[in-house]
Structures are given as structure tokens and as C-alpha cells.
Amino acid sequence: MSSKLGLGYINRCSPVHSLTGATKFLMAVLSSVAAMITYDTRFLAAMIVGAAIVFKISKIRFREIRFVVIFIAVLMLINSVAIFLFSPEEGVMIYGARHEIAHLFGRYYLTQEQLFYMFNVILKYFSVLPMALLFIVTTQPSEFSSSLNRIGVNYKIACSVALTLRYIPDVKRDFDDISRAQQARGIDMSKDERLIKRLQNVLSVIFPLIFSSLGRIDTISNAMELRGFGKNKTRTWYNDRPYRIADYLAIAFCAVLVAVSIALNAVNGGRFYNPF
Amino acid sequence: MKNVTVKTFVAIGIGSALFFVLGRFAAIPVFANTSVNLQYAFLGFMAVVFGPLAGALIGLIGHSLIDFTSWGPWWSWIVTSAAVGGVIGIVGRKIDVEAGEFTTKSAILFNIANVVGNGIGWFIVAPTLDILIYQEPASKVYMQGIIAGTANIVTTAIIGTLLLYAYSRTRTKKGSLDKE
């Protein structure tokens, strides 16, 4: 699915690639939970540095993920502006101190606390991102579903996930085909069209797309039923990969991260690290 | 999980793929950072046709994939998508489109499910989790929730209802065969 998403599995030979898919998935989930729990600046910064090191080990180049980083940077900028507009005194409320830098206009004052709070929000977003990215670019989709089953997800649901990853390129191709066919008939979906008209035109693409996919659901479920899918409580996998010491170590390390992040809440007496 | 057929799991798989493609490629930008999200109309439709389990899992898997391939998992909103699909599926249980019937009554029932599901999700679950997990300013996240929720309710009401109507027309009606 790589070229379709602009982001997908990149095959390299590295220690990160040789971890099982479930390990990387758990790492992504655990580290995002760890980043979620605390707002400790030092912890979040350390997580970003740590993730950068793991990226180095995985032999993924920065330019391969550059557009995602730029994309989130823009998103962050908009979000920060929104936070400031809605609640310019949020930082003052959280840190219980007020160091004014400048008066902008009306009720908007620039304070050190607010800047520090917004800096923390940005850090938080950026510390969630790298492990999720790493999981996507270093995990082979079919290996992922078998390892999902290994960590206790019902195998039928694991198969649903496998089907999703398998069919995203197909659905995307259908989408492109239908959309080109409709454009050839003179249906305009670009921003030149008025919003309501444009919405109608987009509908003329997604209706056939949805109904052809419903047909696909029938075909696939018939085929699977004929092969006796779902008869037994368990199943075996073609793409199964055994867990090794590195997997257990990686998961244990991320579990420790979550524990540290919980402990930091107690140490800081709240979720925020307060330098003021 | 006993009464769930193979078809449900296939529907979850393909449904999530469609949810992803709609969310990623068919969004219509309205203004900065806001777009009309067609995937929630589709989610409501799937939840009614294939049940609450399918609705919840399509929301969960589809939304996770969108997040994982763009800005990293945003758990508060992922959970919300799953909740919306699940609630619409539960409330809309009585609607039997498979039998080829889609009356005004089913349309009203579907839109009650729509308002309840999207309402609970975007006005309550999402902002509350945003505050609990990310401690963003309350006024900002409730504003975001109200905008996103209203947009989703409106798109689901229009497009979801149309989808269900069109789908019911493709099903064969009970007793539609005549003896000649």
C-alpha cells in the first residue's frame, strides 16, 4: 500500500524490521499512552530523542517521512493559535504564576506560562507521532495480523484488519477509476465548483464506490465461508513469526515508559512539570 | 461473538478500508482545518446494515489507520469514532433494510440513532476525553466537538439516509414473487 498512501511498508534489513508486527504495534500504543499520561517537559523531550535514535537504527531516512513531519508541523501551528485564541490564560491557570512578556490586544497577554504550556502541547503531539510512523513503515501488513492474533486479539478481528490492509489499495483504485469516469462525463469535483454542487458531484463518485464495495463484501464472505473460515476456535498463520528476546525487551521497555510516566504524575504532584 | 457471521467480519474489513479511503481522499475542505467528513455518513450506514459490532470496529480500525498514517494516534477521537458506530448500531437495530423495506418510519428511526450516536460521541465523549487525556482548554475542545458533531449529524442525516434508501432498493422484498 506504500505508493497509494504515500506512506507504507519500507523494506529494509534492520533490527527494528526483525521485531514482530505486534511488538511494534504495542510499542506504538504504549509509547503513545506514556506520552498521553504526563505533561512533563523533560519526559516528552526524552521520548522524542529516544524515538529519533530508534529511527536511526531502523535505517529509515528522514526524507522518506519528511512530508508527514511538515504536515503535522502546520497542523500544530494552527492548533496552537486556536488554543491561544480560546484560552490565552490557560498556562497561567495551570502553573499558578504569571510572568507577562507583552500586551497584545484586548484580553490577550503574552505570558511565559502560556508559551511554555503551548510548547508542551506541541512536544506532546510530536512525541506521539514517531513510534506510530515507525510502526507503519517497518511492519509488513500480513505479518501484522498474525501477530495481532498472538497478543490475544480474536483471530476473526485480526483477519478483518488483514482484509482492511489488503483492500485499501483496491478501494483506492476503484475510487480513482470512478472519479475519472465521472470527470470524463463533465462532473467537476475541484474547488471551482460551488460547495453544494461539489458535494453532489462527490456523491456521484462515492455512491458507486460504496455499492461496488458491498458487492465485494458478498463475494469475499462467500469465498471465506466456502473454505470453512470461522469453524474453529483457533487457526494457524502462514506469516507467523516467533517472539524473540528482543521483542520481549522492547515491550518491557515501553511498559517501563508508561510506569515512569505514571510515577512522574506523583512526583510532580500533577500532570505538569512546573518550573515557575 | 457466537451469532456474528463471517459476513460481519468481512464487512468490518472492507468497511474500514472504505472509511479510510473516504476520510483520506474524499474529504471536502470547507475552511481552515475543517472539512466535510463523508466517512461518518458511511459509518452510520454500515452500523445499521451490519450491526453495532461492525459499526464500532469500523470506526476503531478505520480511524486508527487514518491517524497512524498521518498525525499519530489521537486516542480520544478514535474512541469516539468507535462509540459513534456502536451507538448507531444499537439504536438502529430495529431497522431492517435487508428485507427491502425502508419506510419513513425507518428513516426517522435512523436519524434518531444518528443524533444520539453522533451527539453522545462528539458533544460529550470526544471533548471530555480531550480534557482528561490532553488537558486542552475546555472552551476550545467543546467548540471543536460542537462543530465536528453538527457537521457529522448533518452529513449522516442526508447522505446516510440516502444510502440506506438506495441499499434497501437493491434488496429483494419479502413476498415479492407472484404465482402466475
Short mmCIF file of C-alpha atoms in Angstrom, two decimals:
data_model
loop_
_atom_site.label_atom_id
_atom_site.label_comp_id
_atom_site.label_asym_id
_atom_site.label_seq_id
_atom_site.Cartn_x
_atom_site.Cartn_y
_atom_site.Cartn_z
CA MET A 1 0.00 0.00 0.00
CA SER A 2 3.06 2.23 0.04
CA SER A 3 2.65 4.29 -3.11
CA LYS A 4 -1.10 4.67 -2.58
CA LEU A 5 -0.80 6.24 0.82
CA GLY A 6 2.46 7.98 0.22
CA LEU A 7 3.34 6.17 3.41
CA GLY A 8 3.65 2.45 3.90
CA TYR A 9 5.92 -0.51 4.44
CA ILE A 10 9.54 0.21 3.54
CA ASN A 11 11.56 -2.96 3.34
CA ARG A 12 15.00 -2.68 4.93
CA CYS A 13 17.21 -5.07 6.81
CA SER A 14 17.39 -3.70 10.35
CA PRO A 15 16.90 -4.82 13.96
CA VAL A 16 13.65 -2.84 14.05
CA HIS A 17 12.27 -4.65 11.00
CA SER A 18 13.04 -8.02 12.53
CA LEU A 19 10.77 -7.35 15.52
CA THR A 20 7.30 -8.85 15.12
CA GLY A 21 4.47 -6.60 13.99
CA ALA A 22 2.63 -6.95 17.27
CA THR A 23 5.73 -5.82 19.18
CA LYS A 24 5.92 -2.65 17.13
CA PHE A 25 2.19 -2.12 17.46
CA LEU A 26 2.39 -2.48 21.26
CA MET A 27 5.39 -0.15 21.29
CA ALA A 28 3.40 2.45 19.36
CA VAL A 29 0.37 2.07 21.64
CA LEU A 30 2.35 2.01 24.91
CA SER A 31 4.54 4.97 24.00
CA SER A 32 1.52 6.98 22.89
CA VAL A 33 -0.15 6.13 26.22
CA ALA A 34 3.01 7.16 28.07
CA ALA A 35 3.06 10.45 26.17
CA MET A 36 -0.63 10.85 26.87
CA ILE A 37 -0.46 10.47 30.65
CA THR A 38 2.11 13.07 31.56
CA TYR A 39 2.85 16.63 30.51
CA ASP A 40 6.36 16.53 31.95
CA THR A 41 8.51 18.52 29.56
CA ARG A 42 11.70 16.57 30.29
CA PHE A 43 9.98 13.21 29.77
CA LEU A 44 8.37 14.24 26.47
CA ALA A 45 11.64 15.67 25.17
CA ALA A 46 13.47 12.47 26.16
CA MET A 47 10.87 10.42 24.29
CA ILE A 48 11.40 12.40 21.11
CA VAL A 49 15.17 11.94 21.37
CA GLY A 50 14.69 8.21 22.06
CA ALA A 51 12.40 7.81 19.08
CA ALA A 52 14.92 9.61 16.87
CA ILE A 53 17.55 7.04 17.91
CA VAL A 54 15.19 4.13 17.11
CA PHE A 55 14.57 5.73 13.71
CA LYS A 56 18.32 5.84 13.12
CA ILE A 57 18.55 2.11 13.95
CA SER A 58 15.65 1.29 11.61
CA LYS A 59 17.59 2.74 8.63
CA ILE A 60 14.55 4.77 7.56
CA ARG A 61 15.73 8.04 6.03
CA PHE A 62 14.30 11.36 7.11
CA ARG A 63 13.31 12.36 3.58
CA GLU A 64 11.05 9.29 3.38
CA ILE A 65 8.86 10.67 6.15
CA ARG A 66 9.59 14.36 5.71
CA PHE A 67 6.17 15.35 4.33
CA VAL A 68 4.42 13.85 7.38
CA VAL A 69 6.59 15.89 9.72
CA ILE A 70 5.91 19.07 7.75
CA PHE A 71 2.19 18.26 7.67
CA ILE A 72 1.96 17.87 11.45
CA ALA A 73 4.07 20.98 12.00
CA VAL A 74 1.49 23.02 10.06
CA LEU A 75 -1.34 21.35 11.98
CA MET A 76 0.39 22.18 15.27
CA LEU A 77 0.77 25.79 14.32
CA ILE A 78 -2.97 26.09 13.64
CA ASN A 79 -3.79 24.23 16.85
CA SER A 80 -1.53 26.48 18.93
CA VAL A 81 -3.15 29.59 17.51
CA ALA A 82 -6.57 28.11 18.31
CA ILE A 83 -5.54 27.33 21.90
CA PHE A 84 -4.24 30.86 22.34
CA LEU A 85 -7.37 32.46 20.90
CA PHE A 86 -9.73 30.37 23.01
CA SER A 87 -7.80 30.44 26.24
CA PRO A 88 -4.87 32.87 26.49
CA GLU A 89 -4.61 32.42 30.27
CA GLU A 90 -4.61 28.58 30.28
CA GLY A 91 -0.89 28.43 31.12
CA VAL A 92 -1.27 30.92 33.97
CA MET A 93 -4.11 28.82 35.39
CA ILE A 94 -2.06 25.60 35.19
CA TYR A 95 1.25 26.85 36.57
CA GLY A 96 -0.22 29.25 39.10
CA ALA A 97 2.20 32.04 38.24
CA ARG A 98 2.19 34.96 35.86
CA HIS A 99 5.19 36.43 34.05
CA GLU A 100 3.93 38.90 31.50
CA ILE A 101 6.03 39.48 28.39
CA ALA A 102 3.84 41.80 26.40
CA HIS A 103 0.29 43.03 26.00
CA LEU A 104 -1.02 42.16 22.54
CA PHE A 105 -4.60 43.45 22.33
CA GLY A 106 -7.82 43.28 24.32
CA ARG A 107 -7.69 40.40 26.76
CA TYR A 108 -4.70 38.82 25.03
CA TYR A 109 -1.48 38.99 27.04
CA LEU A 110 1.66 37.10 26.07
CA THR A 111 2.88 35.29 29.19
CA GLN A 112 5.82 32.95 29.77
CA GLU A 113 3.44 30.38 31.26
CA GLN A 114 1.21 30.32 28.20
CA LEU A 115 4.18 29.94 25.85
CA PHE A 116 5.57 27.12 27.98
CA TYR A 117 2.18 25.38 28.06
CA MET A 118 1.81 25.60 24.28
CA PHE A 119 5.37 24.36 23.86
CA ASN A 120 4.38 21.34 25.97
CA VAL A 121 1.28 20.68 23.85
CA ILE A 122 3.47 20.71 20.72
CA LEU A 123 6.01 18.39 22.36
CA LYS A 124 3.18 16.05 23.26
CA TYR A 125 1.91 15.80 19.70
CA PHE A 126 5.43 15.21 18.39
CA SER A 127 6.20 12.53 20.96
CA VAL A 128 3.11 10.52 19.94
CA LEU A 129 3.99 10.66 16.24
CA PRO A 130 7.36 8.88 15.71
CA MET A 131 6.51 5.42 17.07
CA ALA A 132 3.25 5.32 15.11
CA LEU A 133 5.15 6.25 11.96
CA LEU A 134 7.80 3.68 12.68
CA PHE A 135 5.15 1.00 13.11
CA ILE A 136 3.60 1.83 9.72
CA VAL A 137 6.85 1.94 7.75
CA THR A 138 8.53 -1.11 9.28
CA THR A 139 5.63 -3.59 9.53
CA GLN A 140 4.57 -5.92 6.76
CA PRO A 141 0.74 -5.90 6.72
CA SER A 142 0.12 -9.67 6.53
CA GLU A 143 2.63 -10.41 9.25
CA PHE A 144 0.88 -7.83 11.42
CA SER A 145 -2.49 -9.61 11.58
CA SER A 146 -0.94 -12.91 12.62
CA SER A 147 0.94 -11.19 15.39
CA LEU A 148 -2.22 -9.31 16.45
CA ASN A 149 -3.78 -12.71 16.99
CA ARG A 150 -0.72 -13.69 19.05
CA ILE A 151 -1.28 -10.88 21.54
CA GLY A 152 -4.81 -12.04 22.20
CA VAL A 153 -6.97 -10.29 19.59
CA ASN A 154 -9.68 -12.65 18.32
CA TYR A 155 -8.45 -14.14 15.03
CA LYS A 156 -11.59 -13.13 13.17
CA ILE A 157 -11.00 -9.49 14.08
CA ALA A 158 -7.30 -9.92 13.21
CA CYS A 159 -8.47 -11.15 9.80
CA SER A 160 -10.71 -8.10 9.42
CA VAL A 161 -7.64 -5.93 9.94
CA ALA A 162 -5.73 -8.03 7.38
CA LEU A 163 -8.61 -7.57 4.92
CA THR A 164 -8.57 -3.81 5.52
CA LEU A 165 -4.87 -3.52 4.77
CA ARG A 166 -5.23 -5.83 1.78
CA TYR A 167 -8.15 -3.91 0.26
CA ILE A 168 -7.16 -0.29 0.83
CA PRO A 169 -5.20 -0.18 -2.47
CA ASP A 170 -8.13 -1.83 -4.31
CA VAL A 171 -10.72 0.54 -2.88
CA LYS A 172 -8.44 3.48 -3.63
CA ARG A 173 -8.04 2.28 -7.23
CA ASP A 174 -11.83 1.93 -7.59
CA PHE A 175 -12.20 5.41 -6.17
CA ASP A 176 -9.75 6.82 -8.73
CA ASP A 177 -11.36 4.91 -11.62
CA ILE A 178 -14.90 6.00 -10.77
CA SER A 179 -13.78 9.54 -10.12
CA ARG A 180 -12.03 9.74 -13.54
CA ALA A 181 -15.01 8.18 -15.30
CA GLN A 182 -17.33 10.79 -13.76
CA GLN A 183 -14.91 13.60 -14.58
CA ALA A 184 -14.85 12.42 -18.18
CA ARG A 185 -18.61 12.95 -18.15
CA GLY A 186 -18.04 16.53 -17.12
CA ILE A 187 -18.62 16.24 -13.39
CA ASP A 188 -16.40 18.73 -11.63
CA MET A 189 -15.12 17.93 -8.15
CA SER A 190 -12.48 20.62 -7.84
CA LYS A 191 -12.82 23.76 -5.78
CA ASP A 192 -14.00 25.72 -8.83
CA GLU A 193 -17.48 24.32 -8.25
CA ARG A 194 -19.88 25.75 -5.67
CA LEU A 195 -19.92 23.86 -2.37
CA ILE A 196 -23.39 22.30 -2.67
CA LYS A 197 -22.88 21.33 -6.31
CA ARG A 198 -19.46 19.98 -5.45
CA LEU A 199 -20.92 17.86 -2.68
CA GLN A 200 -23.45 16.41 -5.12
CA ASN A 201 -20.67 15.64 -7.56
CA VAL A 202 -18.60 13.89 -4.92
CA LEU A 203 -21.68 11.82 -4.06
CA SER A 204 -21.86 10.66 -7.67
CA VAL A 205 -18.45 9.08 -7.04
CA ILE A 206 -18.87 7.63 -3.57
CA PHE A 207 -22.26 6.00 -4.17
CA PRO A 208 -20.97 3.64 -6.87
CA LEU A 209 -17.84 3.13 -4.79
CA ILE A 210 -19.82 2.07 -1.72
CA PHE A 211 -22.16 -0.21 -3.65
CA SER A 212 -19.37 -1.93 -5.55
CA SER A 213 -17.66 -2.49 -2.19
CA LEU A 214 -20.84 -4.03 -0.80
CA GLY A 215 -20.76 -6.44 -3.74
CA ARG A 216 -17.20 -7.20 -2.84
CA ILE A 217 -18.20 -7.99 0.75
CA ASP A 218 -20.66 -10.60 -0.59
CA THR A 219 -18.06 -12.21 -2.85
CA ILE A 220 -15.34 -12.38 -0.21
CA SER A 221 -17.57 -13.64 2.57
CA ASN A 222 -18.97 -16.37 0.31
CA ALA A 223 -15.45 -17.44 -0.63
CA MET A 224 -14.34 -17.48 3.00
CA GLU A 225 -17.41 -19.34 4.16
CA LEU A 226 -16.92 -21.97 1.45
CA ARG A 227 -13.41 -22.52 2.77
CA GLY A 228 -14.77 -23.05 6.26
CA PHE A 229 -13.50 -19.81 7.79
CA GLY A 230 -14.58 -19.36 11.38
CA LYS A 231 -15.34 -23.02 12.04
CA ASN A 232 -12.67 -23.50 14.70
CA LYS A 233 -11.66 -21.57 17.78
CA THR A 234 -8.10 -21.01 16.61
CA ARG A 235 -6.22 -21.00 13.35
CA THR A 236 -2.67 -21.18 12.05
CA TRP A 237 -0.91 -18.47 10.08
CA TYR A 238 1.28 -18.55 7.01
CA ASN A 239 3.18 -15.46 8.06
CA ASP A 240 3.81 -16.40 11.66
CA ARG A 241 6.99 -15.20 13.27
CA PRO A 242 8.17 -16.40 16.69
CA TYR A 243 8.77 -13.92 19.51
CA ARG A 244 12.42 -13.47 20.43
CA ILE A 245 14.26 -11.89 23.33
CA ALA A 246 14.45 -8.54 21.51
CA ASP A 247 10.63 -8.48 21.28
CA TYR A 248 10.17 -9.04 25.00
CA LEU A 249 12.83 -6.44 25.81
CA ALA A 250 11.24 -3.84 23.54
CA ILE A 251 7.77 -4.38 25.02
CA ALA A 252 9.16 -4.37 28.57
CA PHE A 253 10.99 -1.11 27.87
CA CYS A 254 7.82 0.58 26.64
CA ALA A 255 5.90 -0.75 29.65
CA VAL A 256 8.56 0.87 31.85
CA LEU A 257 7.98 4.13 29.96
CA VAL A 258 4.30 4.01 30.89
CA ALA A 259 5.21 3.28 34.54
CA VAL A 260 7.69 6.19 34.60
CA SER A 261 5.08 8.48 33.11
CA ILE A 262 2.57 7.48 35.81
CA ALA A 263 5.22 7.88 38.51
CA LEU A 264 6.05 11.37 37.22
CA ASN A 265 2.48 12.42 37.92
CA ALA A 266 3.04 11.58 41.59
CA VAL A 267 6.48 13.22 41.70
CA ASN A 268 5.32 16.45 40.04
CA GLY A 269 2.15 16.49 42.11
CA GLY A 270 0.06 16.79 38.96
CA ARG A 271 0.42 16.23 35.27
CA PHE A 272 2.56 19.25 34.59
CA TYR A 273 6.22 19.89 35.29
CA ASN A 274 6.28 23.34 36.85
CA PRO A 275 9.48 25.38 36.51
CA PHE A 276 7.83 28.62 37.66
CA MET B 1 -19.25 -13.47 19.17
CA LYS B 2 -21.26 -16.66 18.51
CA ASN B 3 -24.08 -15.13 16.46
CA VAL B 4 -21.82 -12.99 14.34
CA THR B 5 -21.45 -14.30 10.82
CA VAL B 6 -18.38 -14.40 8.60
CA LYS B 7 -20.00 -11.64 6.56
CA THR B 8 -19.83 -9.26 9.52
CA PHE B 9 -16.07 -9.69 9.76
CA VAL B 10 -15.61 -9.20 6.04
CA ALA B 11 -17.83 -6.11 6.28
CA ILE B 12 -15.60 -4.82 9.09
CA GLY B 13 -12.51 -5.34 6.94
CA ILE B 14 -13.80 -3.79 3.73
CA GLY B 15 -15.79 -1.15 5.64
CA SER B 16 -12.65 0.02 7.44
CA ALA B 17 -10.79 0.21 4.13
CA LEU B 18 -13.60 2.37 2.69
CA PHE B 19 -13.76 4.50 5.85
CA PHE B 20 -10.04 5.10 5.43
CA VAL B 21 -10.21 5.97 1.73
CA LEU B 22 -13.22 8.27 2.23
CA GLY B 23 -11.53 10.00 5.16
CA ARG B 24 -8.24 10.37 3.41
CA PHE B 25 -9.16 11.20 -0.17
CA ALA B 26 -12.80 12.26 -0.38
CA ALA B 27 -12.89 14.96 2.30
CA ILE B 28 -14.16 18.30 1.07
CA PRO B 29 -12.32 21.17 2.75
CA VAL B 30 -14.72 23.90 3.89
CA PHE B 31 -12.31 26.25 5.59
CA ALA B 32 -9.05 26.05 7.55
CA ASN B 33 -8.64 22.71 9.32
CA THR B 34 -12.31 21.78 8.86
CA SER B 35 -13.78 19.56 6.19
CA VAL B 36 -16.98 17.70 5.43
CA ASN B 37 -16.26 14.16 6.60
CA LEU B 38 -18.20 11.77 4.41
CA GLN B 39 -16.86 8.72 6.22
CA TYR B 40 -19.22 9.26 9.18
CA ALA B 41 -22.28 9.03 6.94
CA PHE B 42 -20.85 5.76 5.65
CA LEU B 43 -20.14 4.62 9.23
CA GLY B 44 -23.76 5.21 10.23
CA PHE B 45 -24.94 3.27 7.19
CA MET B 46 -22.67 0.29 7.91
CA ALA B 47 -23.64 0.27 11.59
CA VAL B 48 -27.31 -0.09 10.65
CA VAL B 49 -26.76 -2.72 7.96
CA PHE B 50 -24.17 -4.88 9.75
CA GLY B 51 -24.86 -4.17 13.42
CA PRO B 52 -23.18 -2.46 16.39
CA LEU B 53 -20.06 -4.68 16.47
CA ALA B 54 -19.32 -3.82 12.84
CA GLY B 55 -20.06 -0.14 13.48
CA ALA B 56 -17.74 0.06 16.48
CA LEU B 57 -14.88 -1.83 14.84
CA ILE B 58 -15.08 0.04 11.52
CA GLY B 59 -14.83 3.29 13.49
CA LEU B 60 -11.95 1.93 15.55
CA ILE B 61 -9.87 0.36 12.76
CA GLY B 62 -10.64 2.95 10.09
CA HIS B 63 -9.96 5.94 12.31
CA SER B 64 -6.79 4.36 13.79
CA LEU B 65 -5.43 3.83 10.29
CA ILE B 66 -6.15 7.41 9.28
CA ASP B 67 -4.38 8.64 12.42
CA PHE B 68 -1.45 6.22 12.23
CA THR B 69 -0.69 7.29 8.68
CA SER B 70 -0.97 10.99 9.35
CA TRP B 71 -0.52 12.57 12.78
CA GLY B 72 -0.12 9.63 15.16
CA PRO B 73 -2.88 8.02 17.21
CA TRP B 74 -5.26 10.55 18.76
CA TRP B 75 -6.98 8.15 21.14
CA SER B 76 -9.77 10.43 22.35
CA TRP B 77 -11.17 10.82 18.82
CA ILE B 78 -10.52 7.19 17.83
CA VAL B 79 -12.56 6.01 20.81
CA THR B 80 -15.26 8.50 19.82
CA SER B 81 -15.50 7.08 16.29
CA ALA B 82 -15.88 3.58 17.71
CA ALA B 83 -18.55 4.80 20.15
CA VAL B 84 -20.49 6.59 17.39
CA GLY B 85 -20.54 3.42 15.24
CA GLY B 86 -21.54 1.25 18.19
CA VAL B 87 -24.33 3.52 19.44
CA ILE B 88 -25.86 3.99 15.97
CA GLY B 89 -25.73 0.22 15.54
CA ILE B 90 -27.51 -0.41 18.84
CA VAL B 91 -30.18 2.28 18.46
CA GLY B 92 -30.72 1.40 14.80
CA ARG B 93 -31.12 -2.31 15.46
CA LYS B 94 -34.82 -2.26 14.61
CA ILE B 95 -34.24 -1.03 11.06
CA ASP B 96 -34.41 -4.00 8.72
CA VAL B 97 -33.08 -2.82 5.38
CA GLU B 98 -32.11 -6.38 4.40
CA ALA B 99 -35.82 -7.11 3.94
CA GLY B 100 -36.03 -4.42 1.27
CA GLU B 101 -38.17 -2.09 3.39
CA PHE B 102 -37.13 1.47 4.07
CA THR B 103 -40.14 3.47 5.15
CA THR B 104 -40.47 6.97 6.57
CA LYS B 105 -40.53 5.31 9.98
CA SER B 106 -37.15 3.67 9.42
CA ALA B 107 -35.75 6.97 8.16
CA ILE B 108 -36.90 8.69 11.37
CA LEU B 109 -35.50 5.85 13.49
CA PHE B 110 -32.18 6.07 11.66
CA ASN B 111 -31.94 9.78 12.27
CA ILE B 112 -32.75 9.36 15.95
CA ALA B 113 -29.87 6.87 16.06
CA ASN B 114 -27.75 9.37 14.13
CA VAL B 115 -28.43 12.25 16.53
CA VAL B 116 -28.00 10.07 19.63
CA GLY B 117 -24.80 8.39 18.36
CA ASN B 118 -23.03 11.43 16.94
CA GLY B 119 -24.36 13.63 19.73
CA ILE B 120 -23.04 11.44 22.54
CA GLY B 121 -19.78 10.96 20.66
CA TRP B 122 -18.84 14.46 19.59
CA PHE B 123 -20.58 16.64 22.18
CA ILE B 124 -19.69 14.53 25.23
CA VAL B 125 -17.15 11.72 24.72
CA ALA B 126 -14.59 13.47 22.49
CA PRO B 127 -14.22 16.77 24.37
CA THR B 128 -14.31 15.09 27.78
CA LEU B 129 -11.54 12.67 26.78
CA ASP B 130 -9.59 15.56 25.23
CA ILE B 131 -9.67 17.35 28.56
CA LEU B 132 -8.87 14.24 30.61
CA ILE B 133 -6.09 12.99 28.37
CA TYR B 134 -4.60 16.06 26.76
CA GLN B 135 -5.72 18.84 29.15
CA GLU B 136 -6.51 21.24 26.36
CA PRO B 137 -8.63 24.32 27.17
CA ALA B 138 -12.25 23.25 27.74
CA SER B 139 -13.74 26.07 25.67
CA LYS B 140 -11.64 25.08 22.65
CA VAL B 141 -12.38 21.34 22.69
CA TYR B 142 -16.12 21.81 23.27
CA MET B 143 -16.18 24.25 20.36
CA GLN B 144 -14.35 21.68 18.18
CA GLY B 145 -16.75 18.97 19.34
CA ILE B 146 -19.82 21.04 18.55
CA ILE B 147 -18.54 21.94 15.07
CA ALA B 148 -17.47 18.37 14.24
CA GLY B 149 -20.63 16.85 15.76
CA THR B 150 -23.05 19.16 13.97
CA ALA B 151 -21.29 18.62 10.65
CA ASN B 152 -21.36 14.85 11.12
CA ILE B 153 -25.03 14.79 12.13
CA VAL B 154 -25.99 16.82 9.05
CA THR B 155 -23.92 14.73 6.59
CA THR B 156 -25.14 11.49 8.14
CA ALA B 157 -28.76 12.68 8.04
CA ILE B 158 -28.56 13.50 4.34
CA ILE B 159 -26.08 11.02 2.87
CA GLY B 160 -26.65 8.16 5.34
CA THR B 161 -30.40 8.21 4.80
CA LEU B 162 -29.95 8.30 1.01
CA LEU B 163 -27.50 5.39 1.22
CA LEU B 164 -29.90 3.29 3.28
CA TYR B 165 -32.77 4.05 0.91
CA ALA B 166 -30.66 3.14 -2.14
CA TYR B 167 -29.43 -0.02 -0.43
CA SER B 168 -32.94 -1.16 0.52
CA ARG B 169 -33.92 -0.84 -3.14
CA THR B 170 -31.22 -3.36 -4.10
CA ARG B 171 -32.62 -5.97 -1.68
CA THR B 172 -35.45 -8.27 -2.68
CA LYS B 173 -38.69 -7.58 -0.84
CA LYS B 174 -40.28 -10.29 1.24
CA GLY B 175 -43.07 -11.98 -0.71
CA SER B 176 -42.17 -10.22 -3.92
CA LEU B 177 -42.65 -13.35 -6.00
CA ASP B 178 -46.05 -13.86 -7.60
CA LYS B 179 -47.52 -17.15 -8.65
CA GLU B 180 -48.69 -16.97 -12.24
#
